[in-house]
Tab-separated table of C-alpha atoms in Angstrom:
chain	number	residue	atom	x	y	z
A	490	UNK	CA	19.560	-59.201	15.026
A	491	UNK	CA	20.925	-55.590	15.923
A	492	UNK	CA	24.267	-55.925	14.186
A	493	UNK	CA	22.644	-56.331	10.952
A	494	UNK	CA	21.192	-52.828	11.147
A	495	UNK	CA	24.330	-51.459	11.389
A	496	UNK	CA	27.003	-50.615	8.701
A	497	UNK	CA	30.354	-52.429	7.992
A	498	UNK	CA	32.985	-49.551	8.519
A	499	UNK	CA	36.763	-49.960	7.244
A	500	UNK	CA	39.661	-48.513	8.830
A	501	UNK	CA	42.975	-47.988	6.715
A	502	UNK	CA	46.454	-47.101	8.651
A	503	UNK	CA	48.950	-46.235	6.118
A	504	UNK	CA	52.083	-46.545	8.280
A	505	UNK	CA	55.880	-46.204	7.883
A	506	UNK	CA	56.429	-49.964	8.702
A	507	UNK	CA	52.794	-51.503	7.920
A	508	UNK	CA	49.704	-50.493	6.306
A	509	UNK	CA	46.602	-52.277	8.039
A	510	UNK	CA	42.854	-52.371	6.997
A	511	UNK	CA	40.279	-53.634	9.312
A	512	UNK	CA	36.616	-53.905	8.847
A	513	UNK	CA	34.306	-53.605	11.834
A	514	UNK	CA	30.602	-53.702	12.782
A	515	UNK	CA	29.075	-52.761	16.106
A	516	UNK	CA	27.045	-55.884	17.729
A	517	UNK	CA	23.801	-55.408	20.055
A	518	UNK	CA	25.939	-54.244	23.277
A	519	UNK	CA	27.778	-51.408	21.089
A	520	UNK	CA	31.028	-53.430	20.756
A	521	UNK	CA	32.881	-53.612	17.687
A	522	UNK	CA	32.905	-57.240	15.947
A	523	UNK	CA	35.996	-57.465	13.374
A	524	UNK	CA	34.929	-58.914	10.175
A	525	UNK	CA	37.995	-58.473	8.157
A	526	UNK	CA	41.448	-57.953	8.892
A	527	UNK	CA	44.570	-57.614	6.388
A	528	UNK	CA	48.374	-56.035	6.851
A	529	UNK	CA	51.252	-55.612	4.624
A	530	UNK	CA	54.443	-54.569	4.862
A	531	UNK	CA	54.711	-50.750	3.799
A	532	UNK	CA	57.410	-49.684	1.510
A	533	UNK	CA	56.419	-45.917	-0.022
A	534	UNK	CA	56.089	-44.241	3.509
A	535	UNK	CA	58.810	-42.247	5.524
A	536	UNK	CA	58.070	-40.653	8.748
A	537	UNK	CA	54.383	-41.015	8.369
A	538	UNK	CA	54.135	-39.381	4.939
A	539	UNK	CA	53.673	-41.166	1.569
A	540	UNK	CA	56.553	-40.137	-0.632
A	541	UNK	CA	56.308	-43.405	-3.385
A	542	UNK	CA	52.662	-43.513	-4.315
A	543	UNK	CA	53.371	-46.491	-6.501
A	544	UNK	CA	54.729	-48.544	-3.559
A	545	UNK	CA	51.870	-47.391	-1.465
A	546	UNK	CA	49.180	-48.588	-3.804
A	547	UNK	CA	51.040	-51.964	-3.903
A	548	UNK	CA	50.945	-52.033	-0.069
A	549	UNK	CA	47.315	-50.926	0.087
A	550	UNK	CA	46.215	-53.291	-2.445
A	551	UNK	CA	47.993	-56.143	-0.660
A	552	UNK	CA	46.357	-55.314	2.855
A	553	UNK	CA	43.187	-55.372	1.171
A	554	UNK	CA	43.808	-58.633	-0.359
A	555	UNK	CA	44.705	-59.978	2.732
A	556	UNK	CA	41.469	-58.424	4.209
A	557	UNK	CA	39.216	-59.830	1.544
A	558	UNK	CA	41.392	-63.464	2.311
A	559	UNK	CA	40.277	-63.092	5.980
A	560	UNK	CA	36.636	-62.592	4.746
A	561	UNK	CA	35.645	-63.373	1.348
A	562	UNK	CA	32.241	-61.984	1.811
A	563	UNK	CA	33.293	-58.524	2.408
A	564	UNK	CA	32.986	-55.492	-0.081
A	565	UNK	CA	34.951	-52.605	0.698
A	566	UNK	CA	34.650	-49.521	-1.456
A	567	UNK	CA	35.158	-46.402	1.369
A	568	UNK	CA	37.698	-46.355	4.070
A	569	UNK	CA	38.474	-43.866	7.099
A	570	UNK	CA	42.299	-43.399	6.358
A	571	UNK	CA	44.562	-41.991	9.338
A	572	UNK	CA	46.916	-38.998	8.425
A	573	UNK	CA	50.588	-38.234	10.392
A	574	UNK	CA	53.634	-37.117	9.496
A	575	UNK	CA	55.949	-34.336	10.772
A	576	UNK	CA	54.146	-31.829	8.294
A	577	UNK	CA	51.167	-31.900	10.657
A	578	UNK	CA	50.791	-28.583	13.063
A	579	UNK	CA	48.230	-27.255	15.099
A	580	UNK	CA	47.107	-23.810	16.192
A	581	UNK	CA	44.668	-22.340	18.726
A	582	UNK	CA	42.025	-19.819	17.564
A	583	UNK	CA	39.213	-17.935	18.770
A	584	UNK	CA	35.639	-17.561	17.236
A	585	UNK	CA	32.727	-15.233	18.050
A	586	UNK	CA	29.160	-14.527	16.341
A	587	UNK	CA	26.451	-11.951	17.467
A	588	UNK	CA	22.997	-14.164	17.022
A	589	UNK	CA	20.623	-12.980	14.780
A	590	UNK	CA	17.533	-14.315	16.849
A	591	UNK	CA	18.108	-13.778	20.424
A	592	UNK	CA	14.741	-15.055	21.436
A	593	UNK	CA	15.217	-18.618	20.184
A	594	UNK	CA	17.668	-21.124	21.861
A	595	UNK	CA	21.041	-21.688	20.233
A	596	UNK	CA	20.856	-24.439	17.638
A	597	UNK	CA	23.174	-26.914	15.700
A	598	UNK	CA	22.883	-24.695	12.853
A	599	UNK	CA	24.894	-21.944	14.760
A	600	UNK	CA	27.359	-24.131	16.036
A	601	UNK	CA	28.209	-25.294	12.433
A	602	UNK	CA	28.480	-21.637	11.270
A	603	UNK	CA	30.643	-20.883	14.125
A	604	UNK	CA	33.017	-23.928	13.031
A	605	UNK	CA	32.789	-23.141	9.300
A	606	UNK	CA	34.054	-19.782	9.854
A	607	UNK	CA	37.238	-21.129	11.120
A	608	UNK	CA	38.087	-22.606	7.867
A	609	UNK	CA	38.618	-19.148	7.072
A	610	UNK	CA	41.449	-18.848	9.349
A	611	UNK	CA	44.702	-17.804	7.861
A	612	UNK	CA	47.368	-20.396	7.378
A	613	UNK	CA	50.634	-20.639	5.715
A	614	UNK	CA	50.759	-21.167	2.082
A	615	UNK	CA	50.847	-24.712	0.839
A	616	UNK	CA	49.188	-26.081	4.119
A	617	UNK	CA	45.531	-26.988	4.433
A	618	UNK	CA	43.038	-27.446	7.443
A	619	UNK	CA	42.538	-30.826	8.360
A	620	UNK	CA	40.190	-30.686	11.294
A	621	UNK	CA	38.527	-27.962	13.400
A	622	UNK	CA	37.706	-29.106	16.773
A	623	UNK	CA	35.832	-26.810	19.163
A	624	UNK	CA	37.143	-26.828	22.696
A	625	UNK	CA	35.219	-25.082	25.551
A	626	UNK	CA	32.306	-22.477	24.373
A	627	UNK	CA	31.042	-19.122	25.724
A	628	UNK	CA	27.502	-17.889	25.693
A	629	UNK	CA	27.557	-14.174	26.824
A	630	UNK	CA	29.509	-13.891	29.897
A	631	UNK	CA	29.281	-17.679	30.788
A	632	UNK	CA	32.199	-19.534	30.131
A	633	UNK	CA	33.707	-23.300	29.716
A	634	UNK	CA	30.516	-24.477	28.520
A	635	UNK	CA	31.083	-27.807	26.942
A	636	UNK	CA	27.947	-27.924	24.867
A	637	UNK	CA	25.878	-24.565	24.190
A	638	UNK	CA	22.746	-26.174	22.387
A	639	UNK	CA	19.670	-25.143	24.190
A	640	UNK	CA	21.405	-21.910	26.098
A	641	UNK	CA	19.891	-18.423	25.357
A	642	UNK	CA	22.076	-15.693	24.635
A	643	UNK	CA	23.102	-12.682	22.407
A	644	UNK	CA	26.888	-13.882	21.512
A	645	UNK	CA	28.237	-16.946	21.305
A	646	UNK	CA	31.967	-17.788	20.875
A	647	UNK	CA	34.359	-20.847	21.458
A	648	UNK	CA	38.002	-21.714	21.342
A	649	UNK	CA	39.309	-24.173	18.683
A	650	UNK	CA	42.068	-26.245	18.041
A	651	UNK	CA	42.755	-26.440	14.356
A	652	UNK	CA	44.948	-29.262	12.746
A	653	UNK	CA	46.539	-28.575	9.387
A	654	UNK	CA	48.919	-30.330	6.930
A	655	UNK	CA	50.998	-29.920	4.013
A	656	UNK	CA	48.860	-30.072	0.748
A	657	UNK	CA	51.094	-32.208	-1.274
A	658	UNK	CA	51.297	-34.825	1.651
A	659	UNK	CA	47.458	-34.853	1.790
A	660	UNK	CA	47.114	-34.968	-1.626
A	661	UNK	CA	49.569	-38.166	-1.914
A	662	UNK	CA	47.420	-40.108	0.541
A	663	UNK	CA	44.257	-39.416	-1.360
A	664	UNK	CA	45.645	-40.391	-4.485
A	665	UNK	CA	47.294	-43.400	-3.034
A	666	UNK	CA	43.767	-44.552	-1.879
A	667	UNK	CA	41.937	-43.466	-4.543
A	668	UNK	CA	44.192	-45.575	-7.184
A	669	UNK	CA	43.774	-48.614	-4.888
A	670	UNK	CA	40.122	-48.588	-5.937
A	671	UNK	CA	38.836	-47.015	-2.753
A	672	UNK	CA	37.186	-43.507	-1.679
A	673	UNK	CA	38.387	-41.609	1.362
A	674	UNK	CA	35.370	-41.070	3.470
A	675	UNK	CA	37.305	-39.099	5.875
A	676	UNK	CA	41.139	-38.051	6.972
A	677	UNK	CA	41.483	-38.490	10.641
A	678	UNK	CA	44.507	-37.419	12.721
A	679	UNK	CA	46.308	-40.570	14.015
A	680	UNK	CA	46.742	-39.628	17.226
A	681	UNK	CA	43.035	-38.594	17.698
A	682	UNK	CA	42.202	-42.271	16.429
A	683	UNK	CA	44.365	-44.002	18.498
A	684	UNK	CA	43.054	-42.071	21.577
A	685	UNK	CA	39.664	-43.094	20.535
A	686	UNK	CA	40.429	-46.548	20.788
A	687	UNK	CA	42.320	-46.703	23.877
A	688	UNK	CA	40.474	-44.432	26.262
A	689	UNK	CA	37.436	-44.072	28.464
A	690	UNK	CA	35.467	-41.019	29.394
A	691	UNK	CA	37.183	-41.053	32.693
A	692	UNK	CA	40.691	-40.617	31.066
A	693	UNK	CA	39.266	-37.512	29.462
A	694	UNK	CA	38.220	-36.118	32.735
A	695	UNK	CA	41.340	-37.062	34.666
A	696	UNK	CA	43.724	-35.490	31.977
A	697	UNK	CA	45.717	-37.697	29.985
A	698	UNK	CA	48.580	-37.581	27.134
A	699	UNK	CA	48.053	-40.607	24.543
A	700	UNK	CA	51.925	-41.077	23.007
A	701	UNK	CA	51.221	-43.327	19.837
A	702	UNK	CA	54.752	-44.864	18.862
A	703	UNK	CA	54.850	-45.614	15.186
A	704	UNK	CA	57.258	-46.655	12.675
A	705	UNK	CA	58.230	-43.258	11.602
A	706	UNK	CA	56.496	-40.933	13.858
A	707	UNK	CA	55.209	-40.861	17.553
A	708	UNK	CA	51.910	-38.910	17.921
A	709	UNK	CA	50.972	-36.819	20.751
A	710	UNK	CA	47.349	-35.996	21.823
A	711	UNK	CA	46.561	-34.210	25.106
A	712	UNK	CA	43.361	-34.303	26.919
A	713	UNK	CA	42.369	-31.873	30.248
A	714	UNK	CA	39.111	-31.624	31.804
A	715	UNK	CA	37.417	-33.583	28.732
A	716	UNK	CA	38.701	-31.194	26.094
A	717	UNK	CA	41.551	-31.759	23.309
A	718	UNK	CA	44.158	-29.360	24.735
A	719	UNK	CA	47.160	-30.002	22.439
A	720	UNK	CA	48.155	-32.576	19.265
A	721	UNK	CA	51.776	-32.693	18.266
A	722	UNK	CA	53.727	-35.170	15.662
A	723	UNK	CA	57.315	-36.081	16.896
A	724	UNK	CA	59.552	-37.017	13.806
A	725	UNK	CA	61.197	-40.284	15.632
A	726	UNK	CA	59.667	-43.554	15.874
A	727	UNK	CA	60.427	-47.310	16.060
A	728	UNK	CA	62.546	-47.377	12.651
A	729	UNK	CA	64.746	-44.911	13.896
A	730	UNK	CA	65.673	-46.953	16.964
A	731	UNK	CA	66.105	-49.833	14.285
A	732	UNK	CA	68.416	-47.468	12.281
A	733	UNK	CA	70.579	-46.684	15.352
A	734	UNK	CA	70.935	-50.378	16.264
A	735	UNK	CA	71.969	-51.029	12.781
A	736	UNK	CA	74.646	-48.200	12.460
A	737	UNK	CA	75.786	-48.686	16.354
A	738	UNK	CA	76.204	-52.193	16.416
A	739	UNK	CA	77.311	-52.699	12.640
A	740	UNK	CA	74.483	-55.126	11.663
A	741	UNK	CA	71.813	-55.676	8.881
A	742	UNK	CA	68.417	-53.812	9.377
A	743	UNK	CA	66.588	-57.043	9.494
A	744	UNK	CA	68.855	-58.093	12.196
A	745	UNK	CA	68.456	-54.851	13.965
A	746	UNK	CA	64.715	-54.928	14.014
A	747	UNK	CA	64.590	-58.784	14.969
A	748	UNK	CA	67.158	-58.088	18.134
A	749	UNK	CA	65.080	-54.793	19.140
A	750	UNK	CA	61.651	-56.902	19.057
A	751	UNK	CA	63.371	-60.051	21.021
A	752	UNK	CA	66.122	-58.867	23.303
A	753	UNK	CA	65.539	-55.036	23.130
A	754	UNK	CA	64.833	-52.936	26.497
A	755	UNK	CA	64.380	-49.402	27.202
A	756	UNK	CA	66.337	-49.515	30.282
A	757	UNK	CA	69.791	-50.213	30.134
A	758	UNK	CA	70.153	-50.944	34.048
A	759	UNK	CA	67.498	-53.838	33.451
A	760	UNK	CA	69.600	-55.422	30.705
A	761	UNK	CA	72.085	-58.061	31.942
A	762	UNK	CA	75.652	-57.337	31.456
A	763	UNK	CA	76.860	-60.771	30.905
A	764	UNK	CA	74.155	-61.632	28.111
A	765	UNK	CA	75.464	-61.666	24.365
A	766	UNK	CA	73.531	-62.199	20.968
A	767	UNK	CA	75.227	-64.025	18.833
A	768	UNK	CA	74.906	-62.744	14.841
A	769	UNK	CA	75.898	-65.016	11.884
A	770	UNK	CA	79.216	-63.768	9.823
A	771	UNK	CA	78.037	-62.640	6.436
A	772	UNK	CA	79.612	-64.817	3.674
A	773	UNK	CA	82.228	-66.817	5.726
A	774	UNK	CA	82.812	-63.828	8.239
A	775	UNK	CA	83.300	-64.988	11.733
A	776	UNK	CA	80.189	-64.701	13.888
A	777	UNK	CA	79.477	-61.054	15.800
A	778	UNK	CA	78.783	-61.171	19.325
A	779	UNK	CA	76.584	-58.238	20.365
A	780	UNK	CA	76.053	-56.934	24.354
A	781	UNK	CA	72.684	-57.124	25.361
A	782	UNK	CA	73.570	-54.034	27.591
A	783	UNK	CA	74.874	-52.145	24.765
A	784	UNK	CA	71.816	-52.702	22.714
A	785	UNK	CA	69.710	-51.343	25.409
A	786	UNK	CA	72.041	-48.353	25.695
A	787	UNK	CA	71.192	-47.414	22.148
A	788	UNK	CA	67.393	-47.985	22.501
A	789	UNK	CA	67.156	-46.016	25.622
A	790	UNK	CA	69.297	-42.989	24.270
A	791	UNK	CA	66.663	-42.709	21.352
A	792	UNK	CA	63.362	-43.597	23.578
A	793	UNK	CA	64.761	-40.914	25.989
A	794	UNK	CA	64.857	-38.372	23.297
A	795	UNK	CA	61.438	-39.140	22.429
A	796	UNK	CA	60.064	-38.787	25.920
A	797	UNK	CA	61.906	-35.290	26.115
A	798	UNK	CA	59.866	-34.115	23.503
A	799	UNK	CA	56.576	-35.420	25.080
A	800	UNK	CA	57.759	-33.396	28.334
A	801	UNK	CA	58.593	-30.415	26.187
A	802	UNK	CA	55.022	-30.199	24.514
A	803	UNK	CA	53.241	-30.700	27.946
A	804	UNK	CA	55.281	-27.794	29.295
A	805	UNK	CA	54.192	-25.873	26.223
A	806	UNK	CA	50.709	-26.055	27.063
A	807	UNK	CA	51.186	-25.764	30.855
A	808	UNK	CA	50.081	-29.261	31.520
A	809	UNK	CA	53.009	-30.878	33.702
A	810	UNK	CA	53.028	-33.949	36.054
A	811	UNK	CA	50.718	-32.034	38.632
A	812	UNK	CA	48.033	-31.648	36.203
A	813	UNK	CA	47.524	-34.792	34.309
A	814	UNK	CA	46.235	-37.439	36.774
A	815	UNK	CA	45.498	-39.778	33.948
A	816	UNK	CA	49.166	-40.234	33.218
A	817	UNK	CA	50.744	-41.046	29.886
A	818	UNK	CA	48.880	-43.729	27.707
A	819	UNK	CA	51.492	-45.354	25.459
A	820	UNK	CA	50.199	-47.255	22.425
A	821	UNK	CA	51.165	-48.407	18.952
A	822	UNK	CA	53.586	-51.017	17.841
A	823	UNK	CA	56.725	-49.233	19.607
A	824	UNK	CA	54.878	-49.379	23.058
A	825	UNK	CA	55.557	-52.845	23.564
A	826	UNK	CA	59.450	-52.453	23.979
A	827	UNK	CA	60.563	-53.821	27.336
A	828	UNK	CA	60.616	-51.585	30.460
A	829	UNK	CA	59.256	-48.611	28.315
A	830	UNK	CA	56.720	-47.948	31.258
A	831	UNK	CA	59.645	-47.583	33.711
A	832	UNK	CA	61.419	-45.207	31.385
A	833	UNK	CA	58.486	-43.069	30.665
A	834	UNK	CA	57.584	-42.515	34.274
A	835	UNK	CA	61.477	-41.789	35.088
A	836	UNK	CA	61.740	-39.076	32.040
A	837	UNK	CA	58.198	-37.438	32.471
A	838	UNK	CA	57.615	-38.011	36.020
A	839	UNK	CA	54.135	-38.930	35.117
A	840	UNK	CA	52.142	-42.339	35.814
A	841	UNK	CA	52.351	-44.554	32.756
A	842	UNK	CA	50.405	-47.672	30.920
A	843	UNK	CA	49.921	-49.263	27.699
A	844	UNK	CA	47.004	-48.568	26.182
A	845	UNK	CA	45.140	-51.804	24.254
A	846	UNK	CA	42.473	-51.132	21.721
A	847	UNK	CA	40.138	-53.506	23.730
A	848	UNK	CA	37.895	-50.645	25.156
A	849	UNK	CA	35.209	-51.006	22.361
A	850	UNK	CA	36.125	-54.609	20.952
A	851	UNK	CA	33.795	-57.233	21.330
A	852	UNK	CA	34.807	-60.606	23.432
A	853	UNK	CA	36.244	-63.522	21.601
A	854	UNK	CA	38.321	-62.024	18.654
A	855	UNK	CA	41.956	-63.197	17.941
A	856	UNK	CA	44.854	-61.832	20.375
A	857	UNK	CA	46.465	-60.252	17.241
A	858	UNK	CA	44.030	-57.452	17.294
A	859	UNK	CA	44.217	-56.528	20.927
A	860	UNK	CA	47.736	-55.585	20.178
A	861	UNK	CA	48.713	-51.676	20.352
A	862	UNK	CA	50.110	-51.829	16.791
A	863	UNK	CA	46.136	-51.513	15.715
A	864	UNK	CA	45.014	-48.918	18.078
A	865	UNK	CA	45.009	-46.114	15.085
A	866	UNK	CA	42.947	-48.830	12.885
A	867	UNK	CA	40.292	-49.598	15.330
A	868	UNK	CA	39.809	-45.935	16.419
A	869	UNK	CA	39.302	-45.060	12.429
A	870	UNK	CA	36.396	-47.247	12.642
A	871	UNK	CA	35.236	-45.707	15.859
A	872	UNK	CA	35.313	-42.448	14.308
A	873	UNK	CA	33.192	-43.703	11.370
A	874	UNK	CA	30.642	-44.953	14.029
A	875	UNK	CA	30.420	-41.360	15.388
A	876	UNK	CA	29.829	-40.022	11.933
A	877	UNK	CA	27.206	-42.653	11.405
A	878	UNK	CA	25.170	-42.214	14.937
A	879	UNK	CA	25.260	-38.243	14.558
A	880	UNK	CA	24.291	-38.342	10.921
A	881	UNK	CA	27.490	-36.511	9.677
A	882	UNK	CA	27.853	-38.633	6.667
A	883	UNK	CA	25.945	-40.589	4.286
A	884	UNK	CA	26.059	-44.082	4.700
A	885	UNK	CA	24.781	-47.310	2.760
A	886	UNK	CA	20.965	-47.739	3.718
A	887	UNK	CA	20.941	-51.449	2.996
A	888	UNK	CA	23.284	-53.661	5.379
A	889	UNK	CA	23.983	-57.297	4.534
A	890	UNK	CA	24.038	-60.201	7.274
A	891	UNK	CA	27.521	-61.384	8.041
A	892	UNK	CA	29.136	-63.426	10.634
A	893	UNK	CA	32.606	-63.167	12.229
A	894	UNK	CA	34.894	-65.384	10.078
A	895	UNK	CA	36.286	-68.256	12.113
A	896	UNK	CA	39.936	-67.421	11.532
A	897	UNK	CA	39.224	-64.108	13.332
A	898	UNK	CA	37.488	-65.677	16.466
A	899	UNK	CA	39.893	-66.545	19.382
A	900	UNK	CA	40.262	-70.590	19.852
A	901	UNK	CA	40.809	-72.076	22.979
A	902	UNK	CA	43.939	-74.060	23.504
A	903	UNK	CA	45.370	-75.613	26.390
A	904	UNK	CA	49.018	-74.269	26.286
A	905	UNK	CA	47.468	-70.677	26.156
A	906	UNK	CA	46.172	-70.857	29.396
A	907	UNK	CA	48.568	-68.697	31.035
A	908	UNK	CA	48.206	-65.995	28.270
A	909	UNK	CA	44.232	-66.118	28.710
A	910	UNK	CA	44.573	-65.557	32.414
A	911	UNK	CA	46.356	-62.497	31.945
A	912	UNK	CA	44.087	-61.492	29.016
A	913	UNK	CA	41.136	-62.232	31.244
A	914	UNK	CA	42.857	-59.729	33.969
A	915	UNK	CA	43.169	-57.304	31.295
A	916	UNK	CA	39.705	-57.711	29.983
A	917	UNK	CA	38.110	-57.559	33.532
A	918	UNK	CA	40.060	-54.364	34.293
A	919	UNK	CA	38.686	-52.727	31.220
A	920	UNK	CA	35.250	-53.954	31.483
A	921	UNK	CA	35.285	-52.018	34.864
A	922	UNK	CA	35.837	-48.674	32.986
A	923	UNK	CA	33.163	-46.763	31.674
A	924	UNK	CA	32.483	-46.942	27.619
A	925	UNK	CA	33.545	-43.702	25.501
A	926	UNK	CA	29.966	-43.054	24.171
A	927	UNK	CA	30.945	-40.563	21.625
A	928	UNK	CA	34.246	-39.619	21.885
A	929	UNK	CA	34.459	-37.817	18.423
A	930	UNK	CA	30.693	-35.973	19.197
A	931	UNK	CA	32.512	-34.650	22.102
A	932	UNK	CA	34.990	-32.212	20.163
A	933	UNK	CA	32.875	-31.799	17.201
A	934	UNK	CA	29.411	-31.493	16.338
A	935	UNK	CA	29.482	-31.317	12.554
A	936	UNK	CA	32.168	-32.601	10.253
A	937	UNK	CA	33.115	-30.323	7.396
A	938	UNK	CA	34.173	-32.084	4.345
A	939	UNK	CA	37.861	-32.082	3.950
A	940	UNK	CA	37.920	-31.659	0.222
A	941	UNK	CA	35.201	-29.408	-1.060
A	942	UNK	CA	34.373	-30.129	-4.837
A	943	UNK	CA	36.108	-27.173	-6.246
A	944	UNK	CA	39.261	-27.764	-4.306
A	945	UNK	CA	39.123	-31.308	-6.019
A	946	UNK	CA	39.329	-29.671	-9.476
A	947	UNK	CA	42.339	-27.021	-8.260
A	948	UNK	CA	44.146	-30.139	-7.208
């Protein structure tokens, strides 16, 4: 079988509220079959940044144990890890080289040299380059060339999007992963991973903003005319909303989270003014009644602030509502709030939709895996397959036969008919969209190792 010739790739999403580990392999149709899935509550991460390494190791270990429990036949040694946090920054640079052999066509080696040169770009002390992503290339006087390999010319240049992060924050992530008995195959910016999971090639061309609302941060990636134009990390997420509810309504954090999920709405006008939630009193205290409308007002205030940041970033790069025909794609756990699409469209003036990570998933998976919460994790597996298919990294040469575990297969239940119809509609809608052949390869033809050996010794 085809899928026996493919590696099993594992994505590890280290988030503020949860840590997820998903193992996947492509089938004969090029779709991802999920062979292992585990998650655990996260305690050592704040605003997307690993602060308590010991707590993070415990959570990673728990997520791995749950992943092994879902499929005891799995062996996990290397993982693709998502990185976010408000320490992440990006900048635009320009690079050019004069070719030595003008008679030959432009080769991949020259593109690699151009990318390598960008790693010498000056960045503030204490920061480190995570990724260098080429945008449009130029060959002599010809501009806006997506892929210059095969062209002839004297001078080749490109605009680059460089992503940087704090050295200590990067080191904390890799240390937590290493001490959990794993090796970091690569660090990937979370909004790019989420974009790979929820986008098709036509989204890239139309122009789209991916807004990944996580627990501690909201990650933004903006694409226009097939090119990554901007990335940003907004230091607010679902946990900020929960804390606002806790403070504003005088309830426990667990109660605030439960109210947000069960009764929360991002639009106060849509909440019923005569509906109330009864919270049991603590230690004999009288029960507390909370207005659903007050709850919605608190959520709307924070979500509006997040969307104001999104609008600000779009204006910064000159991509307002007249440019992004694909609108905004909301994903991540926070995107599941009721009426968030309407609020997003109202604040930004752009069309919005929820991005489900079903673009590349094989049919028949459990419903849980199709939730926007796991977009980053599934996108990390897609990044791994891009590396494998483009020979950017070394992978195992022998692949073991492995079936999808029964507990990760969808079971047909009569009472779920309504949900199945909705899921079929969504799947049909996604099936009509073209697959994204090589999302990562479009921006970067050669991945440079994040940590060179000498840097490892320095750290």
